[in-house]
């Protein structure tokens, strides 16, 4: 994604008042990293420290993320890290379905702009953003095609902090990332978008014919 387009998107996020979360935020947390990253990590929502600093994963869970990235030879500058929603929910409660729906266009624009080879979802909310109703314990560590994207659902680093057994699972899953990325291609977003547009047009025509 062109850095100017990213800056414009970040400005739109910063001025968003589309849901009630804007009232309690210190600042928005749009996400950061390489706008042309091969790997996009998607977490849940900003917490206290993220809200203070305006960057994702800068608290304890972020330290786990940094460590696991380092172990596979990557830094934050090599990847892009974002969240499903861009404002901190009060007291770090779970994001509400309507908050996720309202914020969705921002993540959609980030994903289609970055066109990552691999989307690593961290935790249940990011997984279910793509595949509603999917269980994290059953799908974690599996590479799943969700056209035009390749998903790799993993446990959330905060869950790994709470349960040491999950930390090892998360670490093992991280170790596979370089190999998965090496075998993956940039998604052809335009082909999928135009296929979706044709389909939409077809159904509009069908509707007119009814
Ligand atoms: N947890 C998340 O899901 N995202 C952050 O940015 C920080 C903690």
Tab-separated table of N, CA, C and O and ligand atoms in Angstrom, residues 29 43-47 50 55-59 61 82-83 122 156 158, ligand 1:
chain	number	residue	atom	x	y	z
A	29	UNK	N	-5.908	3.538	17.588
A	29	UNK	CA	-4.749	2.669	17.380
A	29	UNK	C	-4.944	1.980	16.029
A	29	UNK	O	-5.503	0.882	15.948
A	43	UNK	N	-4.855	-8.587	15.830
A	43	UNK	CA	-5.274	-8.882	17.200
A	43	UNK	C	-6.717	-8.481	17.414
A	43	UNK	O	-7.498	-8.360	16.456
A	44	UNK	N	-7.036	-8.226	18.677
A	44	UNK	CA	-8.438	-7.982	19.025
A	44	UNK	C	-8.757	-6.477	19.093
A	44	UNK	O	-9.456	-5.946	18.226
A	45	UNK	N	-8.223	-5.836	20.110
A	45	UNK	CA	-8.544	-4.422	20.345
A	45	UNK	C	-7.419	-3.807	21.165
A	45	UNK	O	-6.710	-4.514	21.878
A	46	UNK	N	-7.259	-2.493	21.074
A	46	UNK	CA	-6.240	-1.850	21.908
A	46	UNK	C	-6.571	-2.014	23.389
A	46	UNK	O	-7.747	-2.022	23.769
A	47	UNK	N	-5.546	-2.147	24.205
A	47	UNK	CA	-5.706	-2.155	25.656
A	47	UNK	C	-5.239	-0.814	26.212
A	47	UNK	O	-5.086	0.168	25.465
A	50	UNK	N	-1.868	0.536	24.667
A	50	UNK	CA	-2.035	0.848	23.242
A	50	UNK	C	-2.792	2.162	23.091
A	50	UNK	O	-2.456	3.014	22.262
A	55	UNK	N	-0.163	2.773	19.438
A	55	UNK	CA	0.397	1.658	18.664
A	55	UNK	C	-0.143	0.330	19.202
A	55	UNK	O	-0.373	0.216	20.414
A	56	UNK	N	-0.287	-0.658	18.325
A	56	UNK	CA	-0.817	-1.944	18.774
A	56	UNK	C	0.242	-2.779	19.504
A	56	UNK	O	1.442	-2.638	19.246
A	57	UNK	N	-0.218	-3.605	20.394
A	57	UNK	CA	0.650	-4.582	21.075
A	57	UNK	C	1.925	-3.951	21.645
A	57	UNK	O	3.037	-4.320	21.270
A	58	UNK	N	1.734	-2.992	22.530
A	58	UNK	CA	2.900	-2.384	23.183
A	58	UNK	C	2.964	-2.734	24.669
A	58	UNK	O	3.879	-2.317	25.365
A	59	UNK	N	1.988	-3.523	25.148
A	59	UNK	CA	2.002	-3.952	26.546
A	59	UNK	C	2.639	-5.335	26.672
A	59	UNK	O	3.487	-5.713	25.859
A	61	UNK	N	1.390	-8.380	26.205
A	61	UNK	CA	1.144	-9.274	25.069
A	61	UNK	C	2.061	-8.901	23.900
A	61	UNK	O	2.514	-9.761	23.139
A	82	UNK	N	-2.173	-5.028	13.286
A	82	UNK	CA	-3.389	-4.224	13.454
A	82	UNK	C	-4.343	-4.977	14.382
A	82	UNK	O	-4.059	-6.103	14.806
A	83	UNK	N	-5.444	-4.346	14.673
A	83	UNK	CA	-6.480	-4.981	15.483
A	83	UNK	C	-7.813	-4.955	14.749
A	83	UNK	O	-8.001	-4.152	13.828
A	122	UNK	N	-4.734	-13.431	15.640
A	122	UNK	CA	-4.335	-13.707	17.026
A	122	UNK	C	-5.591	-13.709	17.893
A	122	UNK	O	-6.177	-12.650	18.146
A	156	UNK	N	-4.036	-16.100	21.002
A	156	UNK	CA	-3.655	-14.719	21.309
A	156	UNK	C	-2.468	-14.747	22.291
A	156	UNK	O	-2.458	-15.560	23.220
A	158	UNK	N	-1.856	-12.936	24.728
A	158	UNK	CA	-2.307	-12.745	26.118
A	158	UNK	C	-2.776	-14.073	26.719
A	158	UNK	O	-2.573	-14.319	27.913
B	1	LIG	N1	-4.249	-7.174	22.621
B	1	LIG	C1	-4.716	-7.001	21.361
B	1	LIG	O1	-5.502	-7.796	20.868
B	1	LIG	N2	-4.285	-5.961	20.680
B	1	LIG	C2	-3.425	-5.083	21.156
B	1	LIG	O2	-3.088	-4.151	20.437
B	1	LIG	C3	-2.959	-5.277	22.465
B	1	LIG	C4	-3.382	-6.324	23.176
